[in-house]
Short mmCIF file of C-alpha atoms in Angstrom, two decimals:
data_model
loop_
_atom_site.label_atom_id
_atom_site.label_comp_id
_atom_site.label_asym_id
_atom_site.label_seq_id
_atom_site.Cartn_x
_atom_site.Cartn_y
_atom_site.Cartn_z
CA UNK A 1 240.66 126.78 84.09
CA UNK A 2 242.29 129.49 86.24
CA UNK A 3 244.74 131.90 84.42
CA UNK A 4 248.40 131.90 85.90
CA UNK A 5 249.76 135.11 86.82
CA UNK A 6 253.45 135.98 87.29
CA UNK A 7 255.24 136.85 89.37
CA UNK A 8 253.31 135.71 92.51
CA UNK A 9 254.83 138.59 94.56
CA UNK A 10 256.99 141.56 94.07
CA UNK A 11 258.52 144.42 96.10
CA UNK A 12 259.35 147.71 94.68
CA UNK A 13 261.01 150.85 95.76
CA UNK A 14 258.77 153.90 95.03
CA UNK A 15 259.34 155.03 91.51
CA UNK A 16 260.49 151.65 90.28
CA UNK A 17 258.46 150.00 87.47
CA UNK A 18 256.87 146.52 87.37
CA UNK A 19 255.27 144.17 84.80
CA UNK A 20 252.41 141.68 85.90
CA UNK A 21 251.67 138.72 83.50
CA UNK A 22 248.61 136.78 83.05
CA UNK A 23 248.38 133.59 80.71
CA UNK A 24 245.29 131.56 79.91
CA UNK A 25 245.06 128.21 78.29
CA UNK A 26 241.52 128.98 76.79
CA UNK A 27 240.75 131.33 73.93
CA UNK A 28 239.76 134.76 75.60
CA UNK A 29 236.97 137.03 74.71
CA UNK A 30 238.50 139.95 77.00
CA UNK A 31 240.85 140.50 80.07
CA UNK A 32 239.95 142.23 83.07
CA UNK A 33 242.48 143.71 85.69
CA UNK A 34 241.42 144.43 89.42
CA UNK A 35 243.52 145.60 92.29
CA UNK A 36 242.64 144.42 95.94
CA UNK A 37 243.99 146.00 98.97
CA UNK A 38 243.87 144.13 102.22
CA UNK A 39 240.34 143.95 103.77
CA UNK A 40 238.72 145.76 100.71
CA UNK A 41 236.77 144.93 97.78
CA UNK A 42 238.43 144.16 94.39
CA UNK A 43 238.61 147.60 92.42
CA UNK A 44 238.26 147.47 88.54
CA UNK A 45 241.11 148.79 86.70
CA UNK A 46 240.58 148.12 83.17
CA UNK A 47 239.11 145.85 80.62
CA UNK A 48 240.92 144.93 77.26
CA UNK A 49 238.58 143.56 74.53
CA UNK A 50 240.60 143.21 71.49
CA UNK A 51 243.88 141.44 70.78
CA UNK A 52 246.64 143.94 70.71
CA UNK A 53 244.62 146.44 72.48
CA UNK A 54 246.38 148.65 75.08
CA UNK A 55 244.89 150.58 77.88
CA UNK A 56 245.97 153.05 80.36
CA UNK A 57 244.90 154.18 83.73
CA UNK A 58 247.08 156.92 85.29
CA UNK A 59 250.75 155.38 85.26
CA UNK A 60 249.23 151.91 84.88
CA UNK A 61 248.70 150.47 81.48
CA UNK A 62 247.94 146.92 79.92
CA UNK A 63 248.25 145.11 76.89
CA UNK A 64 246.29 142.16 75.49
CA UNK A 65 247.81 139.54 73.03
CA UNK A 66 244.89 137.52 71.81
CA UNK A 67 246.92 134.96 69.72
CA UNK A 68 249.16 134.19 72.81
CA UNK A 69 246.12 134.44 75.25
CA UNK A 70 248.38 136.75 77.35
CA UNK A 71 247.92 140.04 79.05
CA UNK A 72 250.50 142.18 80.77
CA UNK A 73 249.85 144.94 83.47
CA UNK A 74 252.58 147.61 83.41
CA UNK A 75 253.26 149.92 86.41
CA UNK A 76 255.23 152.80 85.91
CA UNK A 77 256.98 155.02 88.49
CA UNK A 78 255.21 153.07 91.21
CA UNK A 79 253.77 154.96 94.05
CA UNK A 80 253.03 153.52 97.61
CA UNK A 81 249.36 153.58 96.86
CA UNK A 82 249.88 150.72 94.20
CA UNK A 83 250.51 148.32 96.83
CA UNK A 84 247.92 145.60 96.89
CA UNK A 85 247.03 142.15 95.21
CA UNK A 86 246.34 142.40 91.37
CA UNK A 87 244.26 139.97 89.62
CA UNK A 88 243.60 139.45 86.16
CA UNK A 89 240.31 138.31 85.03
CA UNK A 90 239.87 136.26 81.88
CA UNK A 91 236.75 136.09 80.00
CA UNK A 92 235.48 133.32 77.89
CA UNK A 93 232.22 132.93 75.82
CA UNK A 94 229.87 129.80 77.16
CA UNK A 95 228.73 127.53 74.56
CA UNK A 96 225.21 127.85 76.17
CA UNK A 97 225.39 131.59 75.91
CA UNK A 98 226.90 134.20 78.34
CA UNK A 99 230.32 134.91 79.36
CA UNK A 100 232.35 133.72 82.33
CA UNK A 101 234.98 135.67 84.19
CA UNK A 102 237.68 133.55 85.95
CA UNK A 103 240.30 135.29 88.23
CA UNK A 104 243.78 134.71 88.07
CA UNK A 105 246.12 133.51 90.85
CA UNK A 106 246.90 136.99 91.91
CA UNK A 107 250.21 138.93 92.26
CA UNK A 108 251.02 140.76 95.69
CA UNK A 109 252.84 143.91 94.95
CA UNK A 110 254.37 146.04 97.79
CA UNK A 111 255.76 149.51 97.23
CA UNK A 112 258.19 150.64 99.77
CA UNK A 113 259.90 153.90 100.40
CA UNK B 1 225.53 156.21 93.09
CA UNK B 2 225.48 153.49 95.74
CA UNK B 3 227.95 150.72 95.30
CA UNK B 4 227.33 146.99 95.93
CA UNK B 5 226.56 146.48 99.45
CA UNK B 6 227.02 143.17 101.37
CA UNK B 7 225.57 142.10 104.70
CA UNK B 8 226.95 141.20 107.15
CA UNK B 9 230.61 142.17 106.85
CA UNK B 10 231.72 139.40 109.34
CA UNK B 11 230.06 136.24 110.63
CA UNK B 12 231.35 133.64 112.94
CA UNK B 13 229.32 130.70 113.34
CA UNK B 14 229.64 126.88 114.67
CA UNK B 15 230.13 123.99 112.38
CA UNK B 16 226.83 122.66 111.32
CA UNK B 17 224.89 125.97 111.77
CA UNK B 18 223.36 128.01 108.87
CA UNK B 19 224.31 131.34 107.60
CA UNK B 20 222.81 133.57 105.17
CA UNK B 21 224.75 136.11 103.20
CA UNK B 22 223.14 139.14 101.49
CA UNK B 23 224.22 141.32 98.32
CA UNK B 24 222.48 144.36 97.03
CA UNK B 25 223.85 145.15 93.72
CA UNK B 26 223.95 148.59 91.92
CA UNK B 27 220.46 149.48 91.02
CA UNK B 28 219.77 148.46 87.38
CA UNK B 29 222.57 145.91 87.15
CA UNK B 30 221.11 142.82 85.70
CA UNK B 31 224.19 140.79 86.26
CA UNK B 32 225.10 139.65 89.74
CA UNK B 33 228.07 137.25 90.67
CA UNK B 34 229.38 135.47 93.82
CA UNK B 35 232.92 134.66 94.28
CA UNK B 36 234.84 133.37 97.34
CA UNK B 37 238.38 133.94 98.15
CA UNK B 38 239.74 131.28 100.66
CA UNK B 39 242.87 131.78 102.86
CA UNK B 40 244.09 134.66 100.91
CA UNK B 41 244.43 132.68 97.63
CA UNK B 42 242.74 133.12 94.35
CA UNK B 43 239.18 134.43 94.16
CA UNK B 44 236.96 131.63 92.90
CA UNK B 45 233.90 132.00 90.79
CA UNK B 46 230.58 130.50 92.50
CA UNK B 47 227.77 131.67 90.36
CA UNK B 48 226.17 134.14 88.03
CA UNK B 49 222.63 135.65 87.91
CA UNK B 50 221.00 137.45 84.97
CA UNK B 51 218.17 139.03 86.60
CA UNK B 52 216.46 136.35 88.58
CA UNK B 53 217.78 133.45 86.55
CA UNK B 54 220.90 131.40 87.44
CA UNK B 55 223.12 131.79 84.31
CA UNK B 56 225.87 129.69 85.50
CA UNK B 57 226.27 127.93 88.92
CA UNK B 58 229.23 125.89 88.01
CA UNK B 59 231.21 127.12 90.86
CA UNK B 60 228.98 126.11 93.60
CA UNK B 61 230.92 123.84 95.99
CA UNK B 62 228.18 121.44 96.75
CA UNK B 63 224.33 121.29 97.50
CA UNK B 64 225.04 122.98 101.00
CA UNK B 65 225.15 126.17 98.94
CA UNK B 66 221.99 127.82 97.90
CA UNK B 67 221.76 131.18 96.20
CA UNK B 68 218.55 132.98 95.26
CA UNK B 69 217.64 136.30 93.71
CA UNK B 70 214.04 136.88 93.80
CA UNK B 71 212.73 139.59 91.79
CA UNK B 72 216.09 140.19 90.14
CA UNK B 73 217.26 142.79 92.90
CA UNK B 74 219.11 141.43 95.92
CA UNK B 75 220.59 138.13 96.24
CA UNK B 76 220.91 135.77 99.17
CA UNK B 77 223.68 133.08 99.55
CA UNK B 78 222.89 130.32 102.13
CA UNK B 79 225.23 127.87 103.51
CA UNK B 80 223.42 125.06 105.41
CA UNK B 81 225.01 123.19 107.21
CA UNK B 82 228.21 125.03 107.32
CA UNK B 83 231.58 123.17 107.32
CA UNK B 84 234.92 124.40 108.37
CA UNK B 85 236.23 124.80 104.72
CA UNK B 86 233.60 127.09 104.07
CA UNK B 87 235.45 129.80 105.72
CA UNK B 88 236.64 132.74 103.62
CA UNK B 89 235.65 136.00 102.17
CA UNK B 90 232.40 135.85 99.89
CA UNK B 91 232.29 138.81 97.35
CA UNK B 92 229.38 139.84 95.44
CA UNK B 93 229.91 141.72 92.29
CA UNK B 94 227.48 143.31 89.75
CA UNK B 95 227.74 144.47 86.16
CA UNK B 96 225.28 146.56 84.07
CA UNK B 97 225.53 144.48 80.90
CA UNK B 98 227.78 141.76 80.12
CA UNK B 99 230.97 142.98 78.79
CA UNK B 100 230.36 146.44 77.64
CA UNK B 101 233.65 148.06 76.85
CA UNK B 102 235.30 149.77 79.72
CA UNK B 103 232.91 148.28 82.12
CA UNK B 104 234.09 145.85 84.68
CA UNK B 105 232.62 144.42 87.65
CA UNK B 106 231.85 146.40 90.72
CA UNK B 107 232.54 144.57 93.67
CA UNK B 108 231.06 144.79 97.40
CA UNK B 109 233.40 144.89 100.43
CA UNK B 110 232.58 141.12 101.06
CA UNK B 111 231.43 138.88 103.98
CA UNK B 112 234.24 137.50 106.01
CA UNK B 113 232.84 134.13 107.25
CA UNK B 114 234.55 132.09 109.85
CA UNK B 115 233.27 128.51 110.59
CA UNK B 116 234.57 127.23 113.88
#
């Protein structure tokens, strides 16, 4: 089942902060975050493997609450280059072996001057 | 290091025709995935190869879709016959080993398929 992201869309002025949430109904092995600009490939931002783990990438960081099966992406002091669609990807272990990554519904982020 | 390469970048075909999409993963990546994004919506999983074996093909819509990865290198995704609802952007991704810390998937630029 597909993880749900919120908000669906957000518009920021340059320098403002934003939080994007990702919730899953299944027990998660890990959470990925990707950003896709229009017409381009999704680009990997970070992966969070353990509950409570926080990662950072420039002014973008994320947390993973394993118990709540939720992850949040934090964008601080947003820049124009942050514009795009953000996807979380939730990973589960398959009973037959291997893992499966399912992408969330996406959050469209636009940063304006 | 070369990234994930997909060919063609765009394809416009008529309903009922056949189209074959190709993906060249990063050299040495055992895992290869196909995803599809339709009408700017979510990215949906199609299938996962580990080397030449299909690990998971639960996302394949129907038997009009056939994916292969002979020799465990490049992969092809054939749609035959194509229907209007098959239109979308088909992404291929590869990863070195399932779920190593700090490694995500590397995506290709996608093939935009339009069925008219």
